[in-house]
Amino acid sequence: EVQLLESGGGLVQPGGSLRLSCVGSGFSFSNYGISWVRQAPGEGLEWVATINDNGANKHYADSVKGRFAISRDNSQNTLFLQMNSLRAEDTAVYYCTRDVGISAWYDYWGQGTLVTVSS
Amino acid sequence: DPVMTQTPLSSRVTLGQPASISCRSSQSLVHSNGNTYLSWLHQRPGQPPRLLIYEISNRFSGVPDRFSGSGAGTDFTLRISRVEAEDVGIYYCMQASHFPRTFGQGTKLEVK
């Protein structure tokens, strides 16, 4: 069974940092791109970042470019999102997703981890 | 950036009746490889989204055949042939033909 499990969320002050993790199981992690998608409370879905299967190609939303960094450790089946210079508007549930093909669609989603940026 | 516009934003449908959601993109979603990466997702309250349809009209594993997708270019539609109680929630279209990936605003479906 394909599973994605996020962790690392929590309460952080504006300007602070947080690192999210996503562990994949039930599939060959190193063969898939992975993305982060976030959802602010009561709002819709917003794509954040995507990394390809070997970590060589990364893409970011303009809203996080220069502040967030996506990376992966295929030996540990783990995806990371390093979030720096956090703002109140980054408050959201962060989901990791398994990407199919050229990140053409997201077939499995984790349960999400909540990040709250507040003083 | 492709802007995805869904209509309606909310819908109340009688159990057993059909439902339809439209998704329009501000630019063509035909990828340079000739494919069109338009998918539909369903999110129940308190749950993560789950994939229903990919590449316009392909049902994901385990998705009931009452769900169908159609369209081309910039105009796409999700149809539910006979709405069931478990279909409540929010439906999103999403394009992955271009970066940044973008989602529609979501359509809230209620069943009466």
PDB file of C-alpha atoms in Angstrom:
ATOM      1  CA  GLU A   1       0.000   0.000   0.000  1.00  0.00           C
ATOM      2  CA  VAL A   2       1.357   3.398  -1.011  1.00  0.00           C
ATOM      3  CA  GLN A   3       1.742   5.688   1.980  1.00  0.00           C
ATOM      4  CA  LEU A   4       3.140   9.165   2.499  1.00  0.00           C
ATOM      5  CA  LEU A   5       3.632  10.437   6.035  1.00  0.00           C
ATOM      6  CA  GLU A   6       4.441  14.056   6.742  1.00  0.00           C
ATOM      7  CA  SER A   7       5.935  15.401   9.941  1.00  0.00           C
ATOM      8  CA  GLY A   8       7.674  18.480  11.282  1.00  0.00           C
ATOM      9  CA  GLY A   9       4.812  20.936  11.421  1.00  0.00           C
ATOM     10  CA  GLY A  10       4.145  23.180  14.386  1.00  0.00           C
ATOM     11  CA  LEU A  11       3.957  26.735  15.673  1.00  0.00           C
ATOM     12  CA  VAL A  12       6.740  29.090  14.618  1.00  0.00           C
ATOM     13  CA  GLN A  13       7.205  32.845  14.917  1.00  0.00           C
ATOM     14  CA  PRO A  14       7.302  35.092  11.851  1.00  0.00           C
ATOM     15  CA  GLY A  15      10.796  35.095  10.409  1.00  0.00           C
ATOM     16  CA  GLY A  16      11.501  31.654  11.826  1.00  0.00           C
ATOM     17  CA  SER A  17      12.376  28.365  10.154  1.00  0.00           C
ATOM     18  CA  LEU A  18      10.941  24.879  10.026  1.00  0.00           C
ATOM     19  CA  ARG A  19      11.841  21.689   8.193  1.00  0.00           C
ATOM     20  CA  LEU A  20       9.107  19.335   7.048  1.00  0.00           C
ATOM     21  CA  SER A  21       9.689  15.678   6.219  1.00  0.00           C
ATOM     22  CA  CYS A  22       7.686  13.192   4.188  1.00  0.00           C
ATOM     23  CA  VAL A  23       8.447   9.482   4.324  1.00  0.00           C
ATOM     24  CA  GLY A  24       7.205   7.294   1.494  1.00  0.00           C
ATOM     25  CA  SER A  25       6.495   3.581   1.749  1.00  0.00           C
ATOM     26  CA  GLY A  26       4.855   0.858  -0.296  1.00  0.00           C
ATOM     27  CA  PHE A  27       6.462   1.959  -3.548  1.00  0.00           C
ATOM     28  CA  SER A  28       9.867   2.543  -5.090  1.00  0.00           C
ATOM     29  CA  PHE A  29      10.448   6.047  -3.743  1.00  0.00           C
ATOM     30  CA  SER A  30      13.444   6.814  -5.954  1.00  0.00           C
ATOM     31  CA  ASN A  31      11.382   6.293  -9.118  1.00  0.00           C
ATOM     32  CA  TYR A  32       8.906   9.101  -8.462  1.00  0.00           C
ATOM     33  CA  GLY A  33       8.860  12.845  -8.341  1.00  0.00           C
ATOM     34  CA  ILE A  34       7.308  14.280  -5.208  1.00  0.00           C
ATOM     35  CA  SER A  35       5.575  17.594  -4.610  1.00  0.00           C
ATOM     36  CA  TRP A  36       4.414  19.757  -1.734  1.00  0.00           C
ATOM     37  CA  VAL A  37       0.937  21.274  -1.880  1.00  0.00           C
ATOM     38  CA  ARG A  38      -0.461  23.456   0.886  1.00  0.00           C
ATOM     39  CA  GLN A  39      -3.912  24.493   2.031  1.00  0.00           C
ATOM     40  CA  ALA A  40      -4.469  27.522   4.229  1.00  0.00           C
ATOM     41  CA  PRO A  41      -7.292  27.187   6.779  1.00  0.00           C
ATOM     42  CA  GLY A  42     -10.634  27.244   4.959  1.00  0.00           C
ATOM     43  CA  GLU A  43      -8.956  27.879   1.625  1.00  0.00           C
ATOM     44  CA  GLY A  44      -8.159  25.976  -1.563  1.00  0.00           C
ATOM     45  CA  LEU A  45      -5.078  24.122  -2.699  1.00  0.00           C
ATOM     46  CA  GLU A  46      -1.804  25.818  -3.616  1.00  0.00           C
ATOM     47  CA  TRP A  47       1.143  24.076  -5.256  1.00  0.00           C
ATOM     48  CA  VAL A  48       4.408  24.852  -3.427  1.00  0.00           C
ATOM     49  CA  ALA A  49       7.286  22.881  -4.946  1.00  0.00           C
ATOM     50  CA  THR A  50       8.213  19.796  -6.972  1.00  0.00           C
ATOM     51  CA  ILE A  51      11.353  17.690  -7.139  1.00  0.00           C
ATOM     52  CA  ASN A  52      12.014  14.986  -9.727  1.00  0.00           C
ATOM     53  CA  ASP A  53      12.972  11.416  -8.968  1.00  0.00           C
ATOM     54  CA  ASN A  54      16.738  11.913  -8.669  1.00  0.00           C
ATOM     55  CA  GLY A  55      16.580  15.374  -7.118  1.00  0.00           C
ATOM     56  CA  ALA A  56      18.222  17.121 -10.066  1.00  0.00           C
ATOM     57  CA  ASN A  57      15.220  19.221 -11.083  1.00  0.00           C
ATOM     58  CA  LYS A  58      13.283  21.454  -8.713  1.00  0.00           C
ATOM     59  CA  HIS A  59      10.487  23.948  -9.246  1.00  0.00           C
ATOM     60  CA  TYR A  60       8.989  26.460  -6.831  1.00  0.00           C
ATOM     61  CA  ALA A  61       5.953  28.683  -6.587  1.00  0.00           C
ATOM     62  CA  ASP A  62       6.855  32.369  -6.759  1.00  0.00           C
ATOM     63  CA  SER A  63       5.355  32.831  -3.286  1.00  0.00           C
ATOM     64  CA  VAL A  64       8.074  30.643  -1.709  1.00  0.00           C
ATOM     65  CA  LYS A  65      10.994  31.013  -4.110  1.00  0.00           C
ATOM     66  CA  GLY A  66      14.165  32.017  -2.274  1.00  0.00           C
ATOM     67  CA  ARG A  67      12.694  31.085   1.117  1.00  0.00           C
ATOM     68  CA  PHE A  68      11.822  27.386   0.765  1.00  0.00           C
ATOM     69  CA  ALA A  69      14.049  24.553  -0.437  1.00  0.00           C
ATOM     70  CA  ILE A  70      12.865  21.102  -1.489  1.00  0.00           C
ATOM     71  CA  SER A  71      15.237  18.154  -1.282  1.00  0.00           C
ATOM     72  CA  ARG A  72      15.170  14.385  -0.935  1.00  0.00           C
ATOM     73  CA  ASP A  73      17.188  11.480   0.429  1.00  0.00           C
ATOM     74  CA  ASN A  74      16.293   8.431  -1.636  1.00  0.00           C
ATOM     75  CA  SER A  75      18.356   6.155   0.649  1.00  0.00           C
ATOM     76  CA  GLN A  76      15.908   7.051   3.421  1.00  0.00           C
ATOM     77  CA  ASN A  77      12.760   7.330   1.234  1.00  0.00           C
ATOM     78  CA  THR A  78      12.364  10.833   2.574  1.00  0.00           C
ATOM     79  CA  LEU A  79      11.424  14.198   1.120  1.00  0.00           C
ATOM     80  CA  PHE A  80      12.178  17.478   2.856  1.00  0.00           C
ATOM     81  CA  LEU A  81      10.942  21.039   2.736  1.00  0.00           C
ATOM     82  CA  GLN A  82      13.194  23.576   4.437  1.00  0.00           C
ATOM     83  CA  MET A  83      11.145  26.673   5.152  1.00  0.00           C
ATOM     84  CA  ASN A  84      12.935  29.901   6.111  1.00  0.00           C
ATOM     85  CA  SER A  85      11.784  33.476   6.668  1.00  0.00           C
ATOM     86  CA  LEU A  86       8.301  32.233   7.426  1.00  0.00           C
ATOM     87  CA  ARG A  87       5.356  34.587   7.145  1.00  0.00           C
ATOM     88  CA  ALA A  88       1.829  34.513   8.510  1.00  0.00           C
ATOM     89  CA  GLU A  89       0.567  33.707   5.018  1.00  0.00           C
ATOM     90  CA  ASP A  90       2.569  30.464   5.044  1.00  0.00           C
ATOM     91  CA  THR A  91       0.175  29.106   7.676  1.00  0.00           C
ATOM     92  CA  ALA A  92      -1.364  26.009   6.129  1.00  0.00           C
ATOM     93  CA  VAL A  93      -1.597  22.248   6.100  1.00  0.00           C
ATOM     94  CA  TYR A  94       1.276  20.984   3.980  1.00  0.00           C
ATOM     95  CA  TYR A  95       0.690  17.812   1.967  1.00  0.00           C
ATOM     96  CA  CYS A  96       3.281  15.771   0.121  1.00  0.00           C
ATOM     97  CA  THR A  97       2.117  14.010  -3.009  1.00  0.00           C
ATOM     98  CA  ARG A  98       3.464  11.281  -5.258  1.00  0.00           C
ATOM     99  CA  ASP A  99       3.840  12.533  -8.799  1.00  0.00           C
ATOM    100  CA  VAL A 100       3.218  10.465 -11.882  1.00  0.00           C
ATOM    101  CA  GLY A 101       5.356  10.857 -14.984  1.00  0.00           C
ATOM    102  CA  ILE A 102       6.590  14.392 -15.462  1.00  0.00           C
ATOM    103  CA  SER A 103       4.732  15.410 -12.324  1.00  0.00           C
ATOM    104  CA  ALA A 104       1.665  15.194 -14.553  1.00  0.00           C
ATOM    105  CA  TRP A 105      -0.771  14.303 -11.784  1.00  0.00           C
ATOM    106  CA  TYR A 106      -0.657  13.508  -8.095  1.00  0.00           C
ATOM    107  CA  ASP A 107      -1.960  10.026  -7.426  1.00  0.00           C
ATOM    108  CA  TYR A 108      -1.336   9.688  -3.688  1.00  0.00           C
ATOM    109  CA  TRP A 109      -1.416  12.284  -0.934  1.00  0.00           C
ATOM    110  CA  GLY A 110      -0.240  12.241   2.645  1.00  0.00           C
ATOM    111  CA  GLN A 111      -2.473  13.240   5.552  1.00  0.00           C
ATOM    112  CA  GLY A 112      -0.704  16.580   5.885  1.00  0.00           C
ATOM    113  CA  THR A 113       1.127  18.473   8.625  1.00  0.00           C
ATOM    114  CA  LEU A 114      -0.032  21.831   9.993  1.00  0.00           C
ATOM    115  CA  VAL A 115       2.328  24.787  10.009  1.00  0.00           C
ATOM    116  CA  THR A 116       1.217  27.834  11.988  1.00  0.00           C
ATOM    117  CA  VAL A 117       3.197  31.050  11.731  1.00  0.00           C
ATOM    118  CA  SER A 118       2.222  33.399  14.518  1.00  0.00           C
ATOM    119  CA  SER A 119       3.728  35.476  17.286  1.00  0.00           C
TER     120      SER A 119
ATOM    121  CA  ASP B   1       0.409  31.381 -15.102  1.00  0.00           C
ATOM    122  CA  PRO B   2      -2.668  29.359 -16.051  1.00  0.00           C
ATOM    123  CA  VAL B   3      -5.653  30.571 -14.043  1.00  0.00           C
ATOM    124  CA  MET B   4      -8.189  27.817 -13.446  1.00  0.00           C
ATOM    125  CA  THR B   5     -11.798  28.954 -13.040  1.00  0.00           C
ATOM    126  CA  GLN B   6     -14.428  26.523 -11.778  1.00  0.00           C
ATOM    127  CA  THR B   7     -18.176  26.905 -12.034  1.00  0.00           C
ATOM    128  CA  PRO B   8     -20.319  26.639 -10.074  1.00  0.00           C
ATOM    129  CA  LEU B   9     -18.564  27.314  -6.768  1.00  0.00           C
ATOM    130  CA  SER B  10     -21.270  25.435  -4.932  1.00  0.00           C
ATOM    131  CA  SER B  11     -24.000  23.020  -5.901  1.00  0.00           C
ATOM    132  CA  ARG B  12     -26.798  21.189  -4.105  1.00  0.00           C
ATOM    133  CA  VAL B  13     -27.849  18.039  -5.895  1.00  0.00           C
ATOM    134  CA  THR B  14     -30.596  15.578  -5.099  1.00  0.00           C
ATOM    135  CA  LEU B  15     -29.443  12.052  -4.316  1.00  0.00           C
ATOM    136  CA  GLY B  16     -29.410   9.999  -7.495  1.00  0.00           C
ATOM    137  CA  GLN B  17     -29.411  12.994  -9.812  1.00  0.00           C
ATOM    138  CA  PRO B  18     -26.510  14.036 -12.055  1.00  0.00           C
ATOM    139  CA  ALA B  19     -24.003  16.769 -11.282  1.00  0.00           C
ATOM    140  CA  SER B  20     -21.584  18.667 -13.463  1.00  0.00           C
ATOM    141  CA  ILE B  21     -18.629  20.939 -12.721  1.00  0.00           C
ATOM    142  CA  SER B  22     -16.877  23.083 -15.286  1.00  0.00           C
ATOM    143  CA  CYS B  23     -13.221  24.078 -15.246  1.00  0.00           C
ATOM    144  CA  ARG B  24     -11.814  26.653 -17.628  1.00  0.00           C
ATOM    145  CA  SER B  25      -8.156  27.538 -18.051  1.00  0.00           C
ATOM    146  CA  SER B  26      -6.844  30.943 -19.085  1.00  0.00           C
ATOM    147  CA  GLN B  27      -4.504  29.241 -21.545  1.00  0.00           C
ATOM    148  CA  SER B  28      -4.290  25.989 -23.434  1.00  0.00           C
ATOM    149  CA  LEU B  29      -3.350  22.991 -21.305  1.00  0.00           C
ATOM    150  CA  VAL B  30      -1.862  21.059 -24.193  1.00  0.00           C
ATOM    151  CA  HIS B  31       1.681  20.197 -23.122  1.00  0.00           C
ATOM    152  CA  SER B  32       4.577  20.421 -25.566  1.00  0.00           C
ATOM    153  CA  ASN B  33       4.479  16.608 -25.719  1.00  0.00           C
ATOM    154  CA  GLY B  34       0.891  16.722 -27.013  1.00  0.00           C
ATOM    155  CA  ASN B  35      -0.752  15.460 -23.821  1.00  0.00           C
ATOM    156  CA  THR B  36      -3.146  17.467 -21.663  1.00  0.00           C
ATOM    157  CA  TYR B  37      -2.513  17.217 -17.949  1.00  0.00           C
ATOM    158  CA  LEU B  38      -5.823  18.156 -16.409  1.00  0.00           C
ATOM    159  CA  SER B  39      -6.904  16.228 -13.358  1.00  0.00           C
ATOM    160  CA  TRP B  40      -9.790  16.292 -10.887  1.00  0.00           C
ATOM    161  CA  LEU B  41      -9.522  15.821  -7.128  1.00  0.00           C
ATOM    162  CA  HIS B  42     -12.101  15.306  -4.384  1.00  0.00           C
ATOM    163  CA  GLN B  43     -11.650  16.403  -0.798  1.00  0.00           C
ATOM    164  CA  ARG B  44     -13.960  15.419   2.015  1.00  0.00           C
ATOM    165  CA  PRO B  45     -13.979  17.532   5.209  1.00  0.00           C
ATOM    166  CA  GLY B  46     -10.911  16.884   7.326  1.00  0.00           C
ATOM    167  CA  GLN B  47      -9.347  14.635   4.708  1.00  0.00           C
ATOM    168  CA  PRO B  48      -6.558  15.112   2.172  1.00  0.00           C
ATOM    169  CA  PRO B  49      -7.558  15.403  -1.475  1.00  0.00           C
ATOM    170  CA  ARG B  50      -7.760  12.226  -3.487  1.00  0.00           C
ATOM    171  CA  LEU B  51      -7.316  11.781  -7.211  1.00  0.00           C
ATOM    172  CA  LEU B  52     -10.431  11.040  -9.255  1.00  0.00           C
ATOM    173  CA  ILE B  53      -9.527  11.724 -12.883  1.00  0.00           C
ATOM    174  CA  TYR B  54      -6.225  12.318 -14.683  1.00  0.00           C
ATOM    175  CA  GLU B  55      -5.381  13.386 -18.239  1.00  0.00           C
ATOM    176  CA  ILE B  56      -8.892  14.799 -18.723  1.00  0.00           C
ATOM    177  CA  SER B  57     -10.842  11.545 -18.729  1.00  0.00           C
ATOM    178  CA  ASN B  58      -8.964   8.647 -17.113  1.00  0.00           C
ATOM    179  CA  ARG B  59     -10.461   7.369 -13.874  1.00  0.00           C
ATOM    180  CA  PHE B  60      -7.929   6.614 -11.153  1.00  0.00           C
ATOM    181  CA  SER B  61      -7.864   3.167  -9.576  1.00  0.00           C
ATOM    182  CA  GLY B  62     -10.937   2.480  -7.463  1.00  0.00           C
ATOM    183  CA  VAL B  63     -12.923   5.499  -8.647  1.00  0.00           C
ATOM    184  CA  PRO B  64     -16.533   4.550  -9.427  1.00  0.00           C
ATOM    185  CA  ASP B  65     -17.595   4.721 -13.061  1.00  0.00           C
ATOM    186  CA  ARG B  66     -20.295   7.266 -12.229  1.00  0.00           C
ATOM    187  CA  PHE B  67     -17.447   9.796 -12.408  1.00  0.00           C
ATOM    188  CA  SER B  68     -16.353  10.913 -15.860  1.00  0.00           C
ATOM    189  CA  GLY B  69     -14.228  13.683 -17.293  1.00  0.00           C
ATOM    190  CA  SER B  70     -14.214  15.360 -20.674  1.00  0.00           C
ATOM    191  CA  GLY B  71     -12.928  18.389 -22.509  1.00  0.00           C
ATOM    192  CA  ALA B  72      -9.983  19.704 -24.454  1.00  0.00           C
ATOM    193  CA  GLY B  73      -7.720  22.722 -24.731  1.00  0.00           C
ATOM    194  CA  THR B  74      -9.071  25.154 -22.158  1.00  0.00           C
ATOM    195  CA  ASP B  75     -12.514  23.769 -21.251  1.00  0.00           C
ATOM    196  CA  PHE B  76     -13.097  20.718 -19.110  1.00  0.00           C
ATOM    197  CA  THR B  77     -15.980  19.082 -17.288  1.00  0.00           C
ATOM    198  CA  LEU B  78     -16.389  16.607 -14.456  1.00  0.00           C
ATOM    199  CA  ARG B  79     -19.680  14.731 -14.426  1.00  0.00           C
ATOM    200  CA  ILE B  80     -21.240  12.535 -11.788  1.00  0.00           C
ATOM    201  CA  SER B  81     -23.986  10.465 -13.377  1.00  0.00           C
ATOM    202  CA  ARG B  82     -25.887   9.725 -10.161  1.00  0.00           C
ATOM    203  CA  VAL B  83     -24.803  11.530  -7.016  1.00  0.00           C
ATOM    204  CA  GLU B  84     -24.407   9.464  -3.871  1.00  0.00           C
ATOM    205  CA  ALA B  85     -24.149  10.639  -0.257  1.00  0.00           C
ATOM    206  CA  GLU B  86     -20.399   9.924  -0.162  1.00  0.00           C
ATOM    207  CA  ASP B  87     -19.794  12.395  -3.005  1.00  0.00           C
ATOM    208  CA  VAL B  88     -20.150  15.423  -0.720  1.00  0.00           C
ATOM    209  CA  GLY B  89     -17.109  17.624  -0.378  1.00  0.00           C
ATOM    210  CA  ILE B  90     -15.044  19.938  -2.522  1.00  0.00           C
ATOM    211  CA  TYR B  91     -13.924  19.177  -6.062  1.00  0.00           C
ATOM    212  CA  TYR B  92     -10.813  20.754  -7.561  1.00  0.00           C
ATOM    213  CA  CYS B  93      -9.448  20.769 -11.055  1.00  0.00           C
ATOM    214  CA  MET B  94      -5.700  21.005 -11.420  1.00  0.00           C
ATOM    215  CA  GLN B  95      -3.407  21.612 -14.373  1.00  0.00           C
ATOM    216  CA  ALA B  96       0.078  20.139 -14.623  1.00  0.00           C
ATOM    217  CA  SER B  97       0.877  21.071 -18.208  1.00  0.00           C
ATOM    218  CA  HIS B  98       2.723  24.189 -17.111  1.00  0.00           C
ATOM    219  CA  PHE B  99       4.678  25.449 -14.131  1.00  0.00           C
ATOM    220  CA  PRO B 100       3.472  26.724 -11.775  1.00  0.00           C
ATOM    221  CA  ARG B 101       0.909  24.000 -11.222  1.00  0.00           C
ATOM    222  CA  THR B 102      -2.433  25.640 -10.515  1.00  0.00           C
ATOM    223  CA  PHE B 103      -5.756  24.579  -9.048  1.00  0.00           C
ATOM    224  CA  GLY B 104      -9.289  25.773  -9.491  1.00  0.00           C
ATOM    225  CA  GLN B 105     -10.933  27.511  -6.531  1.00  0.00           C
ATOM    226  CA  GLY B 106     -12.927  24.422  -5.687  1.00  0.00           C
ATOM    227  CA  THR B 107     -16.595  23.512  -6.042  1.00  0.00           C
ATOM    228  CA  LYS B 108     -18.506  22.527  -2.932  1.00  0.00           C
ATOM    229  CA  LEU B 109     -21.004  19.745  -3.562  1.00  0.00           C
ATOM    230  CA  GLU B 110     -23.857  19.155  -1.150  1.00  0.00           C
ATOM    231  CA  VAL B 111     -26.317  16.306  -1.446  1.00  0.00           C
ATOM    232  CA  LYS B 112     -29.987  16.762  -0.548  1.00  0.00           C
TER     233      LYS B 112
END
